[in-house]
Coordinates of C-alpha atoms in Angstrom, one line a residue:
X22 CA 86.6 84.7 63.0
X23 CA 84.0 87.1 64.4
X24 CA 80.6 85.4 64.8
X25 CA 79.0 88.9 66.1
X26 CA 76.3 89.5 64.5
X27 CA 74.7 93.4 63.1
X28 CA 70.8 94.0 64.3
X29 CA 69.9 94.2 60.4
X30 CA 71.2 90.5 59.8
X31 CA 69.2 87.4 60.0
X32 CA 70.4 85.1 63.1
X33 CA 72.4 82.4 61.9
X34 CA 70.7 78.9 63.1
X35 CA 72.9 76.5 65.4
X36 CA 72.7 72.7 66.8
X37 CA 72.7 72.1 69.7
X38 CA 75.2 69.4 69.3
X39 CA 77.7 72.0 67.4
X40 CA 76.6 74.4 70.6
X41 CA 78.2 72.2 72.8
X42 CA 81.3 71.8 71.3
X43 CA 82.4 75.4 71.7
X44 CA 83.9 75.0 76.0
X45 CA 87.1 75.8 75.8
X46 CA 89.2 79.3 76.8
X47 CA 89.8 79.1 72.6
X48 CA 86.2 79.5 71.6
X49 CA 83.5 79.8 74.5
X50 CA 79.5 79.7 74.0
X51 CA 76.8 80.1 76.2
X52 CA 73.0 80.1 75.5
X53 CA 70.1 81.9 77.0
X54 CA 66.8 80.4 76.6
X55 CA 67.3 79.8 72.8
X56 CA 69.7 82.5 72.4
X57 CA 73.3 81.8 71.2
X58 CA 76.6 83.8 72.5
X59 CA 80.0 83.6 72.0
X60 CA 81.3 84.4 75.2
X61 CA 85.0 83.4 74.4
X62 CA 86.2 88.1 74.9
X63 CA 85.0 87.8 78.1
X64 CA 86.4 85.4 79.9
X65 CA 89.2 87.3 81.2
X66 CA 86.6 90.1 82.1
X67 CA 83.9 87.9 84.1
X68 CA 84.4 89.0 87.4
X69 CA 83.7 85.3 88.9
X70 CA 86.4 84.1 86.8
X71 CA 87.2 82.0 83.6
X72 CA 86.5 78.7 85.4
X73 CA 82.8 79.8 86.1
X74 CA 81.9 80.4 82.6
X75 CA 83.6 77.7 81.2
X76 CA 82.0 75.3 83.1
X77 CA 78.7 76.0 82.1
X78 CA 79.7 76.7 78.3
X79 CA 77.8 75.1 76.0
X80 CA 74.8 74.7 78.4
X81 CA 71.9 77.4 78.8
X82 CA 72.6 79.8 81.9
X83 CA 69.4 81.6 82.0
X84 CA 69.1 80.4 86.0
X85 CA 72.8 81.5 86.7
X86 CA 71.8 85.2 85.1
X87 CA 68.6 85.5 87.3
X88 CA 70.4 84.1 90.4
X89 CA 71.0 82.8 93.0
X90 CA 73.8 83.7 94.3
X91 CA 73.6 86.9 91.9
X92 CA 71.0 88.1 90.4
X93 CA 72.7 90.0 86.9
X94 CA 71.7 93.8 86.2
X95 CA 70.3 95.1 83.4
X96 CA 73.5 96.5 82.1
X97 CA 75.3 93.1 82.7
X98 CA 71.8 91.3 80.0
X99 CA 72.4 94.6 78.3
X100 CA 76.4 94.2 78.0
X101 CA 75.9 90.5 76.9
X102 CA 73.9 91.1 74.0
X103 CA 77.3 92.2 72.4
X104 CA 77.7 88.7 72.1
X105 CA 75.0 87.4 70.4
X106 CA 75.5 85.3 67.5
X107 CA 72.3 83.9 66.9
X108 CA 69.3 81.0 67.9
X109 CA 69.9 78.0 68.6
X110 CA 68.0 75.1 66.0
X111 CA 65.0 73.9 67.9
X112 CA 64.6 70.9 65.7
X113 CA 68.4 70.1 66.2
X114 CA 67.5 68.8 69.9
X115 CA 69.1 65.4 70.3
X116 CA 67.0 62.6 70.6
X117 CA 68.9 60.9 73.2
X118 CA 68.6 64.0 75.3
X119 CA 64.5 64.2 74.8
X120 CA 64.9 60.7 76.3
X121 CA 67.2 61.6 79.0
X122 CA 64.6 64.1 79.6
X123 CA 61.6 61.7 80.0
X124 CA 63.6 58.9 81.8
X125 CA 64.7 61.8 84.3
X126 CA 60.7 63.1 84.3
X127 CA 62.5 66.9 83.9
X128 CA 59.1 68.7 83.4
X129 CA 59.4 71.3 80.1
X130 CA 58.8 75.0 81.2
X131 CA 55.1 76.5 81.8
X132 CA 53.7 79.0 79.6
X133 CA 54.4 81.5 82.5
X134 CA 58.3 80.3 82.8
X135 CA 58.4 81.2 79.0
X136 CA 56.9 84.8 79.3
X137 CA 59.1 85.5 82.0
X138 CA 62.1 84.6 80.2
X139 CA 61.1 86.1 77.3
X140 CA 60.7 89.3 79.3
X141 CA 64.2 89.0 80.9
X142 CA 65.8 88.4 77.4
X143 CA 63.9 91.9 75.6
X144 CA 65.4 94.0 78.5
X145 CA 68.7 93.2 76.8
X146 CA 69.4 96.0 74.1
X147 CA 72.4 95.9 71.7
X148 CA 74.6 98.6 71.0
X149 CA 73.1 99.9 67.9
X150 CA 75.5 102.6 66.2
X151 CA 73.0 103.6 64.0
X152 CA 70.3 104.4 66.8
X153 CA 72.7 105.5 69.4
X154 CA 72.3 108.8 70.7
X155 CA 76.1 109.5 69.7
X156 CA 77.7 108.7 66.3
X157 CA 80.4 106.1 67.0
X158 CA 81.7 106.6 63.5
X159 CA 83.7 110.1 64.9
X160 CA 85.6 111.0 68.1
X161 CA 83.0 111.3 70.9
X162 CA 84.8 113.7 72.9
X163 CA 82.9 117.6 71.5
X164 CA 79.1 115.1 71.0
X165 CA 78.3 113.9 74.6
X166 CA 78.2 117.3 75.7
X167 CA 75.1 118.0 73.5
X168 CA 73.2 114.9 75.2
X169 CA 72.3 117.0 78.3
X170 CA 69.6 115.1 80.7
X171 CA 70.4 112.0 78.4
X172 CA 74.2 112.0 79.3
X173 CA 74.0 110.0 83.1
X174 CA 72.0 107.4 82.1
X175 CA 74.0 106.6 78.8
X176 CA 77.1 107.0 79.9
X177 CA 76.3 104.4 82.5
X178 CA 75.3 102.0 79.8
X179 CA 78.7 100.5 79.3
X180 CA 79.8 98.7 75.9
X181 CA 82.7 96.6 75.2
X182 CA 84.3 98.4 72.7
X183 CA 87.0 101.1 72.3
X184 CA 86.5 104.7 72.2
X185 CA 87.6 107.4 69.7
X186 CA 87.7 110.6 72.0
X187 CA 89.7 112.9 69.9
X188 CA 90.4 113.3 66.1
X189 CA 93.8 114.4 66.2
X190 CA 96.0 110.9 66.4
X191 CA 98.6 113.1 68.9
X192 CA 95.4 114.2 71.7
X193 CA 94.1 110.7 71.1
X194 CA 97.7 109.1 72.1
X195 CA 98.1 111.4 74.7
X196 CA 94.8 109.6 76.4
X197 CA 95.8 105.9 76.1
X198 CA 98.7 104.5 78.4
X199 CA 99.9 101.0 78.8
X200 CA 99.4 100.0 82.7
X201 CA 103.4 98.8 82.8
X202 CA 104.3 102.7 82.4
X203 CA 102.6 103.4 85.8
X204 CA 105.7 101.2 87.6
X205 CA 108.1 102.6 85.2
X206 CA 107.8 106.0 85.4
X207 CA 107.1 106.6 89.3
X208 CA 108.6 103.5 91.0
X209 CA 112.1 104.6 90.3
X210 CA 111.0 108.1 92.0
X211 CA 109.7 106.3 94.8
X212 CA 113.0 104.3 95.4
X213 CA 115.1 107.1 95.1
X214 CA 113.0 109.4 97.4
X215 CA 112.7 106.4 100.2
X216 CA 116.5 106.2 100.2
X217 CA 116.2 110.0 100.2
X218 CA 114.0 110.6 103.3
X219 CA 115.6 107.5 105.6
X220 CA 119.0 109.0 105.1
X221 CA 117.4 112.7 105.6
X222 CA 115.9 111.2 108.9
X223 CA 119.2 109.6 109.7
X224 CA 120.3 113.3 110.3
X225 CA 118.4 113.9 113.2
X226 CA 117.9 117.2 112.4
X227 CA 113.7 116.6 111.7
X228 CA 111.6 117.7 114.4
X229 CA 107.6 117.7 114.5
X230 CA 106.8 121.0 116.7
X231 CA 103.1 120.3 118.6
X232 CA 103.3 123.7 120.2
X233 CA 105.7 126.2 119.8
X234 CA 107.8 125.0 122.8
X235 CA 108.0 121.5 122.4
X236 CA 108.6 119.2 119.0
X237 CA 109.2 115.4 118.6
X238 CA 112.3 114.2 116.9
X239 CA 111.4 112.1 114.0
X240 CA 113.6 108.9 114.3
X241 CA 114.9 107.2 111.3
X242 CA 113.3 104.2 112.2
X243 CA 110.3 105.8 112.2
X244 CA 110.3 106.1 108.3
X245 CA 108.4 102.5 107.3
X246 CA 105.5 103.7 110.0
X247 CA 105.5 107.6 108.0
X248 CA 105.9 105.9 104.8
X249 CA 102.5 103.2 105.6
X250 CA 100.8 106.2 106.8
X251 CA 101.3 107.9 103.5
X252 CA 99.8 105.3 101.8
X253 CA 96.4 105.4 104.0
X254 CA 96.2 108.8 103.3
X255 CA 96.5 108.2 99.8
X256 CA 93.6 105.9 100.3
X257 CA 91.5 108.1 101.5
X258 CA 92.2 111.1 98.6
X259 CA 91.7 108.1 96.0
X260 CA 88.0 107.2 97.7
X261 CA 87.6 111.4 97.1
X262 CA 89.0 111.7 94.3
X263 CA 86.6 108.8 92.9
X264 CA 83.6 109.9 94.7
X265 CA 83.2 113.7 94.2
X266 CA 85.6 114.3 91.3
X267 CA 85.3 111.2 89.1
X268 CA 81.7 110.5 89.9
X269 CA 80.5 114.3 90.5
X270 CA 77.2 115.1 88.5
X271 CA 77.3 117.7 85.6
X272 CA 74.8 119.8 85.5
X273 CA 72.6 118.9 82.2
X274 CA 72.8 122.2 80.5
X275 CA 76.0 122.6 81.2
X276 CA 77.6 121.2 77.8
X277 CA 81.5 121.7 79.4
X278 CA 81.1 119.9 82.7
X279 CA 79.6 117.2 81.1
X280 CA 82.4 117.1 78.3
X281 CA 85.2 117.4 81.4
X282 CA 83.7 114.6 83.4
X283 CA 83.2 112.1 80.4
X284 CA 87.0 113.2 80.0
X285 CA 88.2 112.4 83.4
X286 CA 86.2 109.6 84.0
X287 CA 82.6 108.7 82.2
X288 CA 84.7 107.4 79.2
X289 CA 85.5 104.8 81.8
X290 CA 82.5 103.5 82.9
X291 CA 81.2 103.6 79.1
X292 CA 84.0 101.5 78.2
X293 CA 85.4 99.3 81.4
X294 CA 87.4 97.4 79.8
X295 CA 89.5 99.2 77.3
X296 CA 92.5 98.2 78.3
X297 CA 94.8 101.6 76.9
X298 CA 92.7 103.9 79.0
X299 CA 92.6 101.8 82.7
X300 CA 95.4 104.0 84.2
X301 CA 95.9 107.6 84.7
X302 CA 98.9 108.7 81.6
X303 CA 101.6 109.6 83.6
X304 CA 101.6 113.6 82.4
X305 CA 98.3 113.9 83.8
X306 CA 99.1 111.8 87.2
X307 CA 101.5 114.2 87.7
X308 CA 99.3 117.3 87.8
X309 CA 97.7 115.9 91.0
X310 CA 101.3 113.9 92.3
X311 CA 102.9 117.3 92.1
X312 CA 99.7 119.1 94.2
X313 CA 100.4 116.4 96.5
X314 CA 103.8 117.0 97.2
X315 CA 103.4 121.1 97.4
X316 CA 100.7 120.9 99.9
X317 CA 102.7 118.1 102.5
X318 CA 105.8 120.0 102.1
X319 CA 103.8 123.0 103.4
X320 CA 102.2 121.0 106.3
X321 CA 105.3 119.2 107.8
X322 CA 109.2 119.7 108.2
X323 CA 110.9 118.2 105.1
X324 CA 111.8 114.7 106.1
X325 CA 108.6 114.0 107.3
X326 CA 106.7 115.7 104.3
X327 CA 108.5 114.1 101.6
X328 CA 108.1 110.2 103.8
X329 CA 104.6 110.9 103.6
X330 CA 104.8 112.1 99.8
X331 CA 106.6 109.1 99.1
X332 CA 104.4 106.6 100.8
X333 CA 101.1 108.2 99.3
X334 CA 102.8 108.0 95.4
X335 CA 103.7 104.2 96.2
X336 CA 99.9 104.0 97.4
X337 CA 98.9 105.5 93.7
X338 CA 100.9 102.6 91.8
X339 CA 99.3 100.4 93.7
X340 CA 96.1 101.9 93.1
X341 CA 96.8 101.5 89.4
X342 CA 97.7 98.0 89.5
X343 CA 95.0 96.8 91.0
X344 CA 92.6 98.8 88.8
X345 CA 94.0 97.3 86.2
X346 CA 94.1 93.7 88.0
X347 CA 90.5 93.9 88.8
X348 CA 89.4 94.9 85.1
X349 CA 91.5 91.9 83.1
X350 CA 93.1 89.8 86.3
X351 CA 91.3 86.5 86.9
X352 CA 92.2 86.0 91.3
X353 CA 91.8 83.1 93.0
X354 CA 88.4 82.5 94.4
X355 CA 87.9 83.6 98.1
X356 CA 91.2 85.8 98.0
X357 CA 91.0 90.0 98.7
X358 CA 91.4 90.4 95.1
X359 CA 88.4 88.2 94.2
X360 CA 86.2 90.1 96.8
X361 CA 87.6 93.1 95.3
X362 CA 86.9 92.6 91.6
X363 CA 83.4 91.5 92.5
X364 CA 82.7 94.4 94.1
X365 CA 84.1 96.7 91.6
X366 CA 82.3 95.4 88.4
X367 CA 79.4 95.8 90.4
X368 CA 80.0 99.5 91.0
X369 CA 79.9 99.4 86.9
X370 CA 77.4 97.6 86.3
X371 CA 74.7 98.1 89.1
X372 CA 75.7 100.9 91.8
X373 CA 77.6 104.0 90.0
X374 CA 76.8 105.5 93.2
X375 CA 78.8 104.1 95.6
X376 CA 81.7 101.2 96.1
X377 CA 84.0 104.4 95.6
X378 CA 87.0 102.5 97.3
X379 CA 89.0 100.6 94.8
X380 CA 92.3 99.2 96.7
X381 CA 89.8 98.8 99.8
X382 CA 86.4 99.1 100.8
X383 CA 87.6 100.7 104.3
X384 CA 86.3 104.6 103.1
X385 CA 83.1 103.1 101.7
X386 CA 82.0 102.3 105.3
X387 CA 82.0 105.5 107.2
X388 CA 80.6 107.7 104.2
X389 CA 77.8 104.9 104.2
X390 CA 78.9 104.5 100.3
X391 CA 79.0 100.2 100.6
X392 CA 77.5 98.4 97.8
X393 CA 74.5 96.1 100.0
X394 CA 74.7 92.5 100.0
X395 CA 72.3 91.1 97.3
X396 CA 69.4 89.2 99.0
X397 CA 66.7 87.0 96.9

């Protein structure tokens, strides 16, 4: 049942007995001050994990939102107000726990602590579709070209809801891919060409010319070194790709670049976690695969392009899992992953201008792009 509530409807009224016995992965509930939310969507999403949440479910986590250890942006208050089901019953408060209270000497919060919470809770907005400066009720892909000026900071307002970009159901299913297909459709390519370029190399016919009188013979043993080289480089062209292609900034009169980057990539970061649209559709990953190819092919002698080739398209599938992992995967506290996550939501939700590395940080450091440590 869906306890979300409409910004025209009258909050619903709840003890804080019935509160507290929403704490499991099933149904999950939070409050804020005297705020109510049904947290139980996110779960997966929270970037600290399930285990954090559900151990302060049923409890009020205004102290956890304003830190420390992280202080929450306004887009994460602003992104949690789609969870709002209503207030919590004032007059409901146990009267074992006002004793508790007094036996315990827990002082009840100033004037001042009230204002400032109060304050912290109004910068949270919901997603209004009636006030919104697009109309959710049709495909969004020919409106968010008309919002001009209005278009950066909106699009960086992200929702948790699905997005209609085009009205005819085949362009609209031509923008949606499941992340299994990624594996699917270039693994076996990656396989074959491996098999393709050790045996190739096995030849000893592949030289690498450094001036026109001497070359290096490229050993067949030298193909997991070319092939892990390949995938750096494909680390660095993602970190690009992200930074000045994904993350460019359309001019706001231009009403086509802004259409092409919401496109490519603004749909993303309006909607983080819609799962169909979290990895590139194969037909369109293989616009940029195939530029790839052309260009090392050009560069180097055939054995040595195509080991490179194949190394960078194995770095891309891994890219696209662990875009994927990091969105919906919950990893083990401490691990890279974990570190990873974190540091991607917060490219969402706080600094659209830099953590541009997805599979690594690495690139972020010499372009000076690294999200800062958060310090209170």
């Amino acid at each position: 049942m869906n306890n979300k509530m409409s910004p025209s409807v009258s909050p619903r009224f709840f003890s804080e007995k019935e509160v507290s016995k929403h704490c499991t992965k099933d149904s999950c509930w939070v409050l804020l001050g005297t705020r109510v939310y049904d947290v139980t969507g996110f779960l997966r999403m929270h970037p600290g994990g399930e285990a954090l949440i559900l151990r302060r479910s049923g409890k009020d986590v205004s102290r956890e939102i304003e830190g420390p250890p992280h202080r929450h942006s306004e887009n994460a208050r602003r992104w949690m107000e789609q969870y709002y089901i209503g207030e919590l019953d004032k007059d409901s408060i146990d009267e074992d726990t006002e004793t508790l209270r007094q036996r315990k000497k827990i002082p009840e919060s100033t004037t001042e602590e009230e204002e400032e919470e109060t304050s912290a809770i109004n910068k949270c907005s919901k997603v209004n579709e009636e006030t919104d400066l697009v109309d959710w009720r049709k495909p969004l892909a020919w409106q968010v070209g008309y919002l001009g000026e209005k278009y950066d900071t909106w699009v960086h307002q992200p929702v948790d809801r699905p997005i209609r970009l085009f009205e005819n159901d085949f362009f609209e299913a031509n923008t949606k891919t499941s992340w299994y297909m990624v594996p699917i459709v270039w693994m076996p390519l990656v396989i074959y060409l491996s098999w393709y370029c050790y045996s190739f190399l096995a030849q000893e016919r592949t030289r690498l010319f450094i001036t026109s009188d001497y070359s290096i013979l490229v050993h067949k043993y030298s193909f997991p070194f070319i092939f892990v080289l390949g995938m750096f480089l494909w680390s660095f062209m993602e970190y690009c790709i992200h930074r000045f292609v994904f993350h460019m900034r359309p001019p706001a009169h231009n009403y086509y670049l802004i259409t092409l980057h919401f496109l490519l990539h603004g749909q993303h970061h309006k909607s983080p976690f819609d799962g169909s649209r979290l990895v590139f559709p194969p037909s369109l990953a293989a616009i940029v695969i195939g530029a790839f190819y052309l260009i090392l092919r050009q560069l180097f002698p055939e054995g040595l392009g195509i080991s490179l080739f194949v190394g960078g398209l194995c770095g891309y599938v891994v890219y696209d899992m662990i875009h994927y992992y990091l969105h919906y995967g919950s990893p083990r506290k401490d691990s890279y992953l974990y570190g990873l996550k974190a540091y991607h939501v917060k490219h969402h939700f706080e600094h659209q201008r830099a953590g541009f590395g997805i599979t690594t940080t690495f690139w972020d450091y010499p372009f000076n792009t690294v999200i800062p440590e958060q310090t209170f």
